XYZ file of C-alpha atoms in Angstrom:
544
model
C 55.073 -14.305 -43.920
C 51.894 -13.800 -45.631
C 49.245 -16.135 -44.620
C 45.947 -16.095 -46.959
C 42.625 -18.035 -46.651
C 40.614 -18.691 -49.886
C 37.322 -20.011 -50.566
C 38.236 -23.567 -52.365
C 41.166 -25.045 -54.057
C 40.166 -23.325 -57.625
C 40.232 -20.039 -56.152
C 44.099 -20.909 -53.927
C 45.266 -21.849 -57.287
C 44.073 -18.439 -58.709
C 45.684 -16.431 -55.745
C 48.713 -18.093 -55.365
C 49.459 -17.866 -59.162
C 48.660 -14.043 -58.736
C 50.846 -13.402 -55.741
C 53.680 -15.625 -57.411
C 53.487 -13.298 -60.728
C 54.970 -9.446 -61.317
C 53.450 -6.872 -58.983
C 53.544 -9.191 -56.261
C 56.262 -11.560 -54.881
C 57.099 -12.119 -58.668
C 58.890 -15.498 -57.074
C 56.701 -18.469 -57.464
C 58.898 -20.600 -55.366
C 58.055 -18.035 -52.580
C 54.310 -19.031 -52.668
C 52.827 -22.698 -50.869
C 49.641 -23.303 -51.385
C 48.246 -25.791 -49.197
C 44.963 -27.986 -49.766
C 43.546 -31.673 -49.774
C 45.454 -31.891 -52.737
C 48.956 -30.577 -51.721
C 52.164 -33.182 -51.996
C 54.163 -34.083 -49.325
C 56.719 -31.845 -50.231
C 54.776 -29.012 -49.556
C 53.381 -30.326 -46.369
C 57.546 -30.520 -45.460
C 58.032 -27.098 -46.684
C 54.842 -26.091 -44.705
C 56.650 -27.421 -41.668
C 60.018 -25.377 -42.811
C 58.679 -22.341 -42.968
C 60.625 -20.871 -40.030
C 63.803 -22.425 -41.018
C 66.564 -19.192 -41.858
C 66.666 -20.647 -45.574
C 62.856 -21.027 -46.274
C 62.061 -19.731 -49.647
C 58.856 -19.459 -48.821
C 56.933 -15.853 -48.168
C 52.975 -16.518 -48.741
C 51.172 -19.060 -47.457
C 47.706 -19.649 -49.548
C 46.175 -22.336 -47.789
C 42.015 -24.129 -47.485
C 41.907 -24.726 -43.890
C 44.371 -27.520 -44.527
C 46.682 -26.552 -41.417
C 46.496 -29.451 -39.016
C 46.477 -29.180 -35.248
C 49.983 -28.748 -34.033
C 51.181 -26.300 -36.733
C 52.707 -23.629 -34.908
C 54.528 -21.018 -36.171
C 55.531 -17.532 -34.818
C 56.687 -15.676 -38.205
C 53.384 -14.716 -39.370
C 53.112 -10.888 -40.405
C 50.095 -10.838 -42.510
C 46.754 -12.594 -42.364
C 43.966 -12.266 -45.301
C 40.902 -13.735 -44.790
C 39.100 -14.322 -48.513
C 36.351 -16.418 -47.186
C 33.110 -15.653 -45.415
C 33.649 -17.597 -42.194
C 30.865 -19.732 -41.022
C 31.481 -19.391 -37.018
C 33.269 -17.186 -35.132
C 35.342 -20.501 -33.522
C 37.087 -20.259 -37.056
C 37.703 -16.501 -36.874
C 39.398 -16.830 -34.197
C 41.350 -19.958 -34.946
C 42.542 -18.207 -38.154
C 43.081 -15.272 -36.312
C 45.694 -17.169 -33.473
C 48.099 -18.076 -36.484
C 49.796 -14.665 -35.905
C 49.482 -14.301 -32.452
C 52.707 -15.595 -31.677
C 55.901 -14.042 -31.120
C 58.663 -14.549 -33.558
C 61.348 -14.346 -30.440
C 58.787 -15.321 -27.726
C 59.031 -11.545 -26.238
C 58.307 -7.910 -27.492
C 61.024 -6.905 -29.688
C 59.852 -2.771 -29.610
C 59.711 -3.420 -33.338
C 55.982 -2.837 -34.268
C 56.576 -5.204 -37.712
C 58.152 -7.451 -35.061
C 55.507 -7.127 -32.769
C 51.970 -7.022 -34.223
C 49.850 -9.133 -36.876
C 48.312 -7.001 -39.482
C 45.039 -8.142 -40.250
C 42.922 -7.454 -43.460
C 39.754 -7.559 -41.629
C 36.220 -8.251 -42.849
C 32.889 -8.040 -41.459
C 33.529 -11.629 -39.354
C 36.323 -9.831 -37.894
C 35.162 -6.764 -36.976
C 32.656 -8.663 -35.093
C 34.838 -11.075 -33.433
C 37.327 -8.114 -32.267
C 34.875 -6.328 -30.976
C 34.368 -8.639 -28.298
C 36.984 -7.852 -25.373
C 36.842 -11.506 -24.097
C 38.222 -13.437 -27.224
C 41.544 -13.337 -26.909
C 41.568 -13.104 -23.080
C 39.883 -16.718 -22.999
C 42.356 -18.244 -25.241
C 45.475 -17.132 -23.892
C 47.417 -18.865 -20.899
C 49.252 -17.504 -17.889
C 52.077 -19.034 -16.769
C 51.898 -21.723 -13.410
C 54.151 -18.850 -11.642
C 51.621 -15.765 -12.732
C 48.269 -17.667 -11.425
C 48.674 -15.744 -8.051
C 48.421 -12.388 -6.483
C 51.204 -11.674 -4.106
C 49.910 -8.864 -1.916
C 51.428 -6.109 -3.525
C 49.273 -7.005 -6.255
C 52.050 -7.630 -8.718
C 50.589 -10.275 -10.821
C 47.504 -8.875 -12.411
C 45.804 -9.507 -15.686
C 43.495 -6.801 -18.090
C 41.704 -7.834 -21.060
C 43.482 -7.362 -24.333
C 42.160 -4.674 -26.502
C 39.798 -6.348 -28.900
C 40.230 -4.295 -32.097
C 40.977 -4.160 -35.639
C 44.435 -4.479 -37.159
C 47.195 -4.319 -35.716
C 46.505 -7.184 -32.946
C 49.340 -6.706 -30.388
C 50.855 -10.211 -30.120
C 50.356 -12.382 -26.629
C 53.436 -11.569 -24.361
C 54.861 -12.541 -21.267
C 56.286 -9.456 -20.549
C 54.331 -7.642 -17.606
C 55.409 -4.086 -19.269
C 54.129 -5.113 -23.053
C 51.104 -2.941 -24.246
C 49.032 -6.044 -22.867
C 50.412 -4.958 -19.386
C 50.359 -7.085 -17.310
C 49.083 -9.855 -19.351
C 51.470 -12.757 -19.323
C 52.011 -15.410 -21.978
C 53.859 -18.752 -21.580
C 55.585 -18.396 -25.093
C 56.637 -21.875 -24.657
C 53.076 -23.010 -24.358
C 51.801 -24.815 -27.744
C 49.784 -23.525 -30.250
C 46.840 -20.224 -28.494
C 44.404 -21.974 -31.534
C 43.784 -25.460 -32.646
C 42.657 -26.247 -35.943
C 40.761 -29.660 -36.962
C 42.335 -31.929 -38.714
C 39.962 -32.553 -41.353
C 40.100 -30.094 -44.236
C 36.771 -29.420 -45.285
C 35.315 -28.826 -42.278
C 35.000 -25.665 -39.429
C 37.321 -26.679 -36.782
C 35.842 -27.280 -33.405
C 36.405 -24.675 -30.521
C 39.113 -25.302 -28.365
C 38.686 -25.522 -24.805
C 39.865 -21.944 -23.438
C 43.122 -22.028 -20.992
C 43.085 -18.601 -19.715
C 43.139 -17.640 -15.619
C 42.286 -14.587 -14.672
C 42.948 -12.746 -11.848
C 42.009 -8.634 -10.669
C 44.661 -7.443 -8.131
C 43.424 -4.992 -5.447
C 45.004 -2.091 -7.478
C 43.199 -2.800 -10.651
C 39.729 -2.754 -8.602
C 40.070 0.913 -7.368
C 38.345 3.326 -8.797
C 40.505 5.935 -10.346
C 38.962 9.379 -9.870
C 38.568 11.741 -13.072
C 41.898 14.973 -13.382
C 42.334 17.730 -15.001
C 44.006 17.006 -18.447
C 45.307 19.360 -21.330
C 45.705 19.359 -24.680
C 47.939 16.382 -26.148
C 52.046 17.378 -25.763
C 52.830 18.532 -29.494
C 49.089 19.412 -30.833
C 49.297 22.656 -31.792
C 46.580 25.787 -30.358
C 43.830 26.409 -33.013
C 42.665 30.263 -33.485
C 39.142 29.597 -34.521
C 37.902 33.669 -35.879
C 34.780 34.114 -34.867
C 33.016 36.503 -37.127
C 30.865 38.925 -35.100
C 28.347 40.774 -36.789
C 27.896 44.490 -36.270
C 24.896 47.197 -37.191
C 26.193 49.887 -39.052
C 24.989 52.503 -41.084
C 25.728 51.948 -44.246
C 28.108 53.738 -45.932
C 26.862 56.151 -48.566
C 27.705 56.598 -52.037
C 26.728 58.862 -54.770
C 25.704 55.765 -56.851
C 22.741 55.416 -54.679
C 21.284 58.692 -56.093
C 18.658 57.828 -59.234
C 19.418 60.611 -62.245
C 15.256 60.802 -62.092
C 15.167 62.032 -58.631
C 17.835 64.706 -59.394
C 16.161 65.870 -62.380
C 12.478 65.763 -60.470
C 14.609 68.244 -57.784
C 16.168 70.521 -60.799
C 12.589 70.850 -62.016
C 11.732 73.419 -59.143
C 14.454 76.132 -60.975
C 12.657 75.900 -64.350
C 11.699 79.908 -64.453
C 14.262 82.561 -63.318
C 13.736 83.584 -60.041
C 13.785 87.938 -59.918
C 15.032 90.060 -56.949
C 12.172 92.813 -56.710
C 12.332 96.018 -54.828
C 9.005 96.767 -53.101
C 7.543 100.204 -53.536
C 5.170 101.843 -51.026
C 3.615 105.273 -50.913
C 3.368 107.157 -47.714
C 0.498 109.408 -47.501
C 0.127 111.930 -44.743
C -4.110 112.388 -44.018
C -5.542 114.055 -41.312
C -8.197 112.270 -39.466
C -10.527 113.967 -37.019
C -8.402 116.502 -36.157
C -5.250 114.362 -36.268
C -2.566 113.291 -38.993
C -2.131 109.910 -39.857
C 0.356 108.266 -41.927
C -1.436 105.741 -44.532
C 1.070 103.228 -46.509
C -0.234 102.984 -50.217
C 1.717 99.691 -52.092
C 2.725 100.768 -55.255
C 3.745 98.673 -58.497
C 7.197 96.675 -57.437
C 10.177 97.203 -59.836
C 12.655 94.034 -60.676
C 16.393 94.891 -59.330
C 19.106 94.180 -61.302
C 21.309 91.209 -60.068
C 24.436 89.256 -60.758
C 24.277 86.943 -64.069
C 26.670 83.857 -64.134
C 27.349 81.568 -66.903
C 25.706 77.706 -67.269
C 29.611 76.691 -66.178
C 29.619 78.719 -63.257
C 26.456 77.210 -62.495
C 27.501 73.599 -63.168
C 30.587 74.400 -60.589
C 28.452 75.565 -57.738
C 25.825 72.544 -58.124
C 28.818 70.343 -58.079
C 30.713 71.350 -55.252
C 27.756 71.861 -53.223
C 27.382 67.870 -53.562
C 31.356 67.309 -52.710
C 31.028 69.161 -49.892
C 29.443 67.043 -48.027
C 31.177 64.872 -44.950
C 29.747 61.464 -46.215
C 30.641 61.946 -49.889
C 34.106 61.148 -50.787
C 36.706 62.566 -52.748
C 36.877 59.111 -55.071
C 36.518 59.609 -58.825
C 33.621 57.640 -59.084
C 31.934 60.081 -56.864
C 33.206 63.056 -58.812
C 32.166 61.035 -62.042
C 28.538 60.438 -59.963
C 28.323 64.433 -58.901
C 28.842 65.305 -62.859
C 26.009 63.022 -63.187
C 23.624 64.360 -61.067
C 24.440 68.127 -61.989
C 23.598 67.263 -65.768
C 20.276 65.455 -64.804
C 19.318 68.273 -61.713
C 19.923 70.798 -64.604
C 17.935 68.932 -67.103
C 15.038 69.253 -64.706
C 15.325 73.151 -64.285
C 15.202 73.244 -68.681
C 18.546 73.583 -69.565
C 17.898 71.106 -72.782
C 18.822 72.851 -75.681
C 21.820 75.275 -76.896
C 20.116 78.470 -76.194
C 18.999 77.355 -72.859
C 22.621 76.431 -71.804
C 23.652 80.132 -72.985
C 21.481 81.651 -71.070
C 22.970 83.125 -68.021
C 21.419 82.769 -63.981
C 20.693 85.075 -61.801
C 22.445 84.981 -58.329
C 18.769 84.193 -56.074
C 18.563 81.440 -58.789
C 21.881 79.884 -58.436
C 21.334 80.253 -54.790
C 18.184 78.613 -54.773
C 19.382 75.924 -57.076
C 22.419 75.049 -54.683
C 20.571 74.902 -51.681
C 18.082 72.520 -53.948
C 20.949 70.018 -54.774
C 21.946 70.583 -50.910
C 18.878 68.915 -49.812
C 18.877 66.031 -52.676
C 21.560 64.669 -51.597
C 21.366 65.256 -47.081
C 18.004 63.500 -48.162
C 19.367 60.507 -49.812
C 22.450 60.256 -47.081
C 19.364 60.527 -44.119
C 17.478 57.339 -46.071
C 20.312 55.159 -45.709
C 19.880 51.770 -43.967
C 21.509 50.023 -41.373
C 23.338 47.161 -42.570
C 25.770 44.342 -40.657
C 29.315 44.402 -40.804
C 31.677 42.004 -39.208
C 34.738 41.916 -37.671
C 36.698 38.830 -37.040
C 37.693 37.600 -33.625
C 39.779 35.711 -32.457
C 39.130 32.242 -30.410
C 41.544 29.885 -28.581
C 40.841 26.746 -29.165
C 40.792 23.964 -27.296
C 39.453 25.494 -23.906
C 41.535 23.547 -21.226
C 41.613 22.062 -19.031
C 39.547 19.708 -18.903
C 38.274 16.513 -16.192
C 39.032 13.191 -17.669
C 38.176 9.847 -16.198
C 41.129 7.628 -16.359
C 38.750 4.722 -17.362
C 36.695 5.783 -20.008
C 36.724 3.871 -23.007
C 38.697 3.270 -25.441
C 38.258 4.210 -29.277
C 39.636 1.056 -30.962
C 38.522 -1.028 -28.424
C 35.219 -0.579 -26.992
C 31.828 -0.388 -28.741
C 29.942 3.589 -29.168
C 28.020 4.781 -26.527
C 26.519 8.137 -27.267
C 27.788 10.965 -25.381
C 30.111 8.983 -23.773
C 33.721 10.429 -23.803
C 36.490 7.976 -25.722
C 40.394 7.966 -25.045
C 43.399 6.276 -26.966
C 43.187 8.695 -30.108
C 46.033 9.474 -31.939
C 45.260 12.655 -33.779
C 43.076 14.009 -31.718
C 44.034 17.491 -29.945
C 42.422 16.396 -26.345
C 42.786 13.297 -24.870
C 38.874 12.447 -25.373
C 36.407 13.048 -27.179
C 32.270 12.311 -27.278
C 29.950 11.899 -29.768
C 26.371 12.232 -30.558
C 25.860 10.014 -33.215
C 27.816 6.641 -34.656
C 26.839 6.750 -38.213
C 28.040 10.579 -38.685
C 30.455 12.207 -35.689
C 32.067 8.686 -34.601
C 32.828 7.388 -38.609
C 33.935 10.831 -39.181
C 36.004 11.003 -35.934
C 37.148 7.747 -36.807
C 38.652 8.661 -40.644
C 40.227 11.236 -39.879
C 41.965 9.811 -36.900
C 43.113 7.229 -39.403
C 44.068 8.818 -42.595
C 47.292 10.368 -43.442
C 46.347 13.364 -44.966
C 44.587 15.218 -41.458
C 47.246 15.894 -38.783
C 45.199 17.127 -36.055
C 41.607 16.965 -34.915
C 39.221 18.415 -32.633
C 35.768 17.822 -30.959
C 33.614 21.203 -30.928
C 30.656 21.124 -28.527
C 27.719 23.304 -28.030
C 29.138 24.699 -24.682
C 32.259 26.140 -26.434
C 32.947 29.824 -28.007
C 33.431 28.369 -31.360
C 30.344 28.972 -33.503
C 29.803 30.455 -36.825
C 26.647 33.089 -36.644
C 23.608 32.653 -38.803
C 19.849 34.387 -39.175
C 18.633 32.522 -36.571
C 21.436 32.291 -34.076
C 24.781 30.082 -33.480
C 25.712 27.397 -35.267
C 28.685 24.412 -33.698
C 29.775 22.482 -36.504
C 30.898 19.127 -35.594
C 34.850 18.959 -36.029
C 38.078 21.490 -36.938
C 40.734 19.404 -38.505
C 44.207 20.226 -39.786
C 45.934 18.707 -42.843
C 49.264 18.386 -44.002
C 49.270 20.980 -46.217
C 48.046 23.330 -42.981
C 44.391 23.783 -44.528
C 42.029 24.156 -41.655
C 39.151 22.315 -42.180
C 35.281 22.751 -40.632
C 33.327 19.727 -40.776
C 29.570 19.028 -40.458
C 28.423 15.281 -40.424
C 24.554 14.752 -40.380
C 22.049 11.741 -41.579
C 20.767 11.262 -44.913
C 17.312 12.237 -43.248
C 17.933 15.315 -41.760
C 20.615 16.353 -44.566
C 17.866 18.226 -46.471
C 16.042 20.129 -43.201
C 15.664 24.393 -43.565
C 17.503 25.099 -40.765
C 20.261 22.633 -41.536
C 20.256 23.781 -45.097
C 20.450 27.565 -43.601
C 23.565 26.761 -41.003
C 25.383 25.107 -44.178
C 24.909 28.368 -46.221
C 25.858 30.196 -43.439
C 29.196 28.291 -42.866
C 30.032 28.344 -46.784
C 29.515 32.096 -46.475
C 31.663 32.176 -43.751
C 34.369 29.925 -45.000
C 34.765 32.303 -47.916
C 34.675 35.559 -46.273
C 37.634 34.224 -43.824
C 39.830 33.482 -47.172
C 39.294 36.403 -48.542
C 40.257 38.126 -45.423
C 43.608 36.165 -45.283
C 44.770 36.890 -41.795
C 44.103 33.634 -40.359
C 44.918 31.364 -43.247
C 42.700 28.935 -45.485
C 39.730 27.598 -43.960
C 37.060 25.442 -45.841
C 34.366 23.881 -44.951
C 32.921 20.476 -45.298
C 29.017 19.079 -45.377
C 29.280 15.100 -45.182
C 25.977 12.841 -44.989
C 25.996 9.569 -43.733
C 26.101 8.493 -47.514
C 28.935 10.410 -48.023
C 30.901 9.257 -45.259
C 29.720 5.885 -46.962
C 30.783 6.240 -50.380
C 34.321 7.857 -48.659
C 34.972 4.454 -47.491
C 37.827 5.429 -44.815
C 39.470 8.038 -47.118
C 39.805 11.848 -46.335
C 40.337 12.226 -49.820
C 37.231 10.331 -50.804
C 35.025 12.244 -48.285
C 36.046 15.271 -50.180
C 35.577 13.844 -54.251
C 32.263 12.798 -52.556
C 31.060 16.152 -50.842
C 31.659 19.429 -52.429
C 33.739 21.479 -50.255
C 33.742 25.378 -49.988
C-alpha cells in the first residue's frame, strides 16, 4: 500500500480525489482517507487493510492513525507535510518498517519501504542511531555467547529504500535481530492534531568481541564485471613543421626573379702578350685588350618556365601533390615577373644558357630559404592508458556512501557503479553530488575516481590537467567530467584546463580509434539546476 501524509483535511481531500482519478489508481474505492472527520466505516476499513480482500491501495491520512495501528503491508510512504520534530519523522517513518511475512522474503518490493524523502528526512536518516534506538532484540538475542554469535551493528541510516527490521541474523541488517511479533517499532498519539510524543526507545545493544577488532586495510581490485578503461593520453611532440609551397609569398618570388632582369653575356677575355727587353733581359708584359661577347645557347620562355619549375619540385621537402605543382606554376610566373618578362615581346625573347643557369640556381635558393625558416611546431600522438591502476589498499571499515555523512578526502565504499570499490573526494558540493548522480542515474553504467597521482591527465600550456571523473553510458559514450564551485568556475587557469580538455575531447573523435569521448564542465549551479539527473546535468552544461 501507499501511505501519504498531507498538510490538513482540505488538502487529503484534494490528494485522495487525485490518486482515486485516471493516471493514478483510477479506483476511488481503492483510496481511504483518514482524518478527524472520517466515519466509522473507514476507521473499520483502516483496520482491514491487510485482510486478502481489502480494496483498499492508498492510504491518505492527517496524523489520524491511533496508537496500536500496526500494519506490515506498507510499500510506499509520502510525506506532503513539513514535519515539526523529528519524533514525527520517525514515527511516520516506522509505518513501513515492518515485514509483511515477519522475515526477509529476498524480494526487494517485499523487503524494503520506498520513501519519497524530503529535507526532514534526509536529516533524520542521516543519523545512524534512529532506527537502532527504536528497534527491539529478542529476550533470547540480549546475550553474547562466547563465540560472539549474537551481535548487533547499526542499521544504515539512509535515504530510500529503508531495509525493513528483521530477525534474521543473515538479513542486510546482519546481525540485527527483530522480534516481528513485538507490537508496533513507532507509536503515534492519539490525538489528531497534535505531534505525537516520542516513544520510549526499546533497543539493547550489544558489540561481540569480533565486531571490536580492528580489521586491517587489503589489497582490492577493480569491481568483478566493470570493464578496463583505455584513457589516450595525448602526448605532445616538437616537430618541424612540415613545409608547403603555400608558405611561399608570390612578392618574395618576384623580389628574387628581379635579380635576372638584364641578360647575363658569356665574354671571352682578350690579352696581349708583349715581349720587351729590360736591362739586358726579355720580359713578357700582358696588355688586356677589349673583351669580345661569345656566342651561347638561346632557349625559349617555355624552356625557361620548365627549368624554374622543376628546380622547385626537386626538392626532398616539396611534394609531388597538385597543389604544390599548382603552387610551383605560381611562383615561376611571379619569379619571372620579377626578371621583366611582362609583356608579349618580353616572353618571346629567348635566354641565354648563364642566364637560365643563374635564374635556376636563384629559384634554388628561394625556396631552401623558405624550407630553412620553418618553425617548430607540436604534434601529438595518442597513447594509450590503463585505467584503473590496481590494486589498491582498502580499509574494510571505511564509510559508507549512503550511509555516513562526507568527510573530505576520506575514501567511501558501498557504490554501485563505481569501477573500484572506493572512492574519495575533495569537495561535497561538486565531486561527492556529482559522484553521487551518476552512481544513481540510469543512463551512466560505470564510473571512476581520477586522482592527481594517476597517469590520466590531459596536457595543457602550463602543464597536466586531472579532471575529476571518466564515466561510461549506456550508449558506450565515454564521458570526462570536471565539477568545480560557482567561485572558482570563472578562474584563468581553470578557464585554460577547460579549453584544453574541449580541444582534446575533439581531437580524440576525430581520431576515432578509441571511440567517442566528450567532455563535461559542471558548476555547483549546474549540478543544482541538474537536480539528480544525468540528463539534466547535460541540458544544463554544454558538453563538447
Amino acid at each position: 500500500m501507499l501511505f501519504v501524509v498531507c498538510q490538513s483535511i482540505e488538502h487529503a481531500g484534494q490528494i485522495g480525489q487525485m490518486l482515486a482519478g485516471p493516471g493514478f489508481i483510477g479506483d476511488p474505492s481503492a483510496v481511504l482517507e483518514i482524518t478527524s472527520q472520517s466515519s466509522d466505516e473507514a476507521l473499520q476499513a483502516l483496520a482491514d487493510v491487510e485482510r486478502p480482500d481489502s480494496p483498499i491501495r492508498a492510504i491518505v491520512s492527517v496524523n489520524m492513525l491511533r496508537e496500536g495501528w500496526d500494519v506490515k503491508n506498507i510499500a510506499v510512504i509520502v510525506a506532503l507535510r513539513k514535519l515539526a520534530s523529528q519524533t514525527l519523522t520517525e514515527q511516520i517513518l516506522g509505518r513501513g518498517l515492518r515485514l509483511p511475512f515477519g522475515q526477509r522474503t529476498g524480494v526487494p518490493m517485499v523487503d524494503q519501504v520506498d520513501l519519497v524523502a524530503h529535507d526532514s528526512y534526509q536529516a533524520l536518516l542521516s543519523q545512524k542511531d534512529v532506527l537502532r534506538r527504536r528497534l527491539q532484540l529478542p529476550a533470547a538475542q540480549t546475550a553474547v555467547d562466547a563465540q560472539g554469535a549474537a551481535t548487533t551493528t547499526p542499521p544504515a541510516g539512509t535515504s530510500s529504500p529503508v531495509p525493513r527490521p528483521v530477525a534474521d541474523p543473515e538479513s542486510l541488517f546482519d546481525p540485527l535481530a527483530v522480534d516481528p511479533n513485538q507490537g508496533d517499532l513507532f507509536t503515534m498519539a492519539a490525538e489528531p492534531d497534535e505531534d505525537p510524543v516520542e516513544a520510549t526507545p526499546v533497543l539493547v545493544l550489544q558489540e561481540s568481541q569480533q565486531r571490536q577488532a580492528v580489521p586491517t586495510p587489503g589489497p582490492r581490485v577493480r569491481i568483478e564485471g566493470a570493464p578496463r578503461i583505455v584513457f589516450p593520453r595525448q602526448e605532445a611532440k616538437l616537430v618541424t613543421a612540415q613545409f608547403s609551397l603555400s608558405d611561399v609569398h608570390d612578392g618574395d618570388a618576384e623580389a628574387a626573379g628581379a635579380r635576372f632582369i638584364r641578360e647575363v653575356p658569356t665574354l671571352i677575355f682578350r690579352d696581349a702578350l708583349d715581349a720587351r727587353r729590360r736591362n739586358g733581359d726579355v720580359a713578357i708584359v700582358v696588355d688586356p685588350q677589349k673583351s669580345e661577347e661569345a656566342q651561347q645557347e638561346v632557349a625559349s620562355l617555355d624552356t625557361v618556365r620548365e627549368e624554374l619549375t622543376q628546380a622547385i619540385m626537386r626538392q626532398p621537402e616539396v611534394t609531388a601533390e597538385r597543389r604544390e605543382k599548382t603552387a610551383a606554376r605560381r611562383l615561376v610566373t611571379a619569379f619571372l615577373r620579377g626578371a621583366g618578362v611582362t609583356s608579349t615581346e618580353q616572353a618571346a625573347a629567348e635566354w641565354g644558357q648563364h642566364r637560365r643557369q643563374q635564374a635556376v640556381e636563384g629559384i634554388r635558393q628561394l625556396i631552401r630559404t623558405a624550407i630553412g625558416n620553418r618553425q617548430q611546431e607540436r604534434t601529438y600522438v595518442l597513447t594509450p592508458v590503463p585505467l584503473p591502476l590496481e590494486p589498491v589498499l582498502v580499509d574494510p571499515a571505511a564509510p559508507h556512501a549512503y550511509e555516513d555523512d562526507y568527510r573530505k578526502g576520506v575514501h567511501f565504499q558501498g557504490w554501485k557503479k563505481n569501477i573500484m570499490p572506493t572512492a574519495s573526494f575533495d569537495a561535497k558540493s561538486t565531486e561527492w553530488a556529482l559522484a553521487q548522480l551518476l552512481d544513481r542515474d540510469e543512463e551512466i553504467t560505470w564510473w571512476l575516481r581520477v586522482y592527481t597521482t594517476g597517469q590520466a591527465f590531459i596536457h595543457t600550456d602550463t602543464g597536466r590537467y586531472f579532471p575529476d571523473f571518466i564515466a561510461i553510458d549506456k550508449h558506450g559514450t565515454h564521458w570526462v567530467i570536471e565539477g568545480k564551485s560557482d567561485a572558482d568556475a570563472r578562474d584563468t587557469s581553470v578557464l585554460t584546463k577547460k579549453a584544453a580538455a574541449e580541444r582534446w575531447s575533439r581531437f580524440i573523435r576525430d581520431d576515432e580509434q578509441f571511440g567517442a569521448w566528450r567532455y563535461v564542465f559542471a558548476t555547483e549551479t549546474h549540478i543544482k539546476q541538474a537536480a539528480g539527473s544525468w540528463n539534466g546535468l547535460l541540458t544544463s552544461t554544454d558538453p563538447q
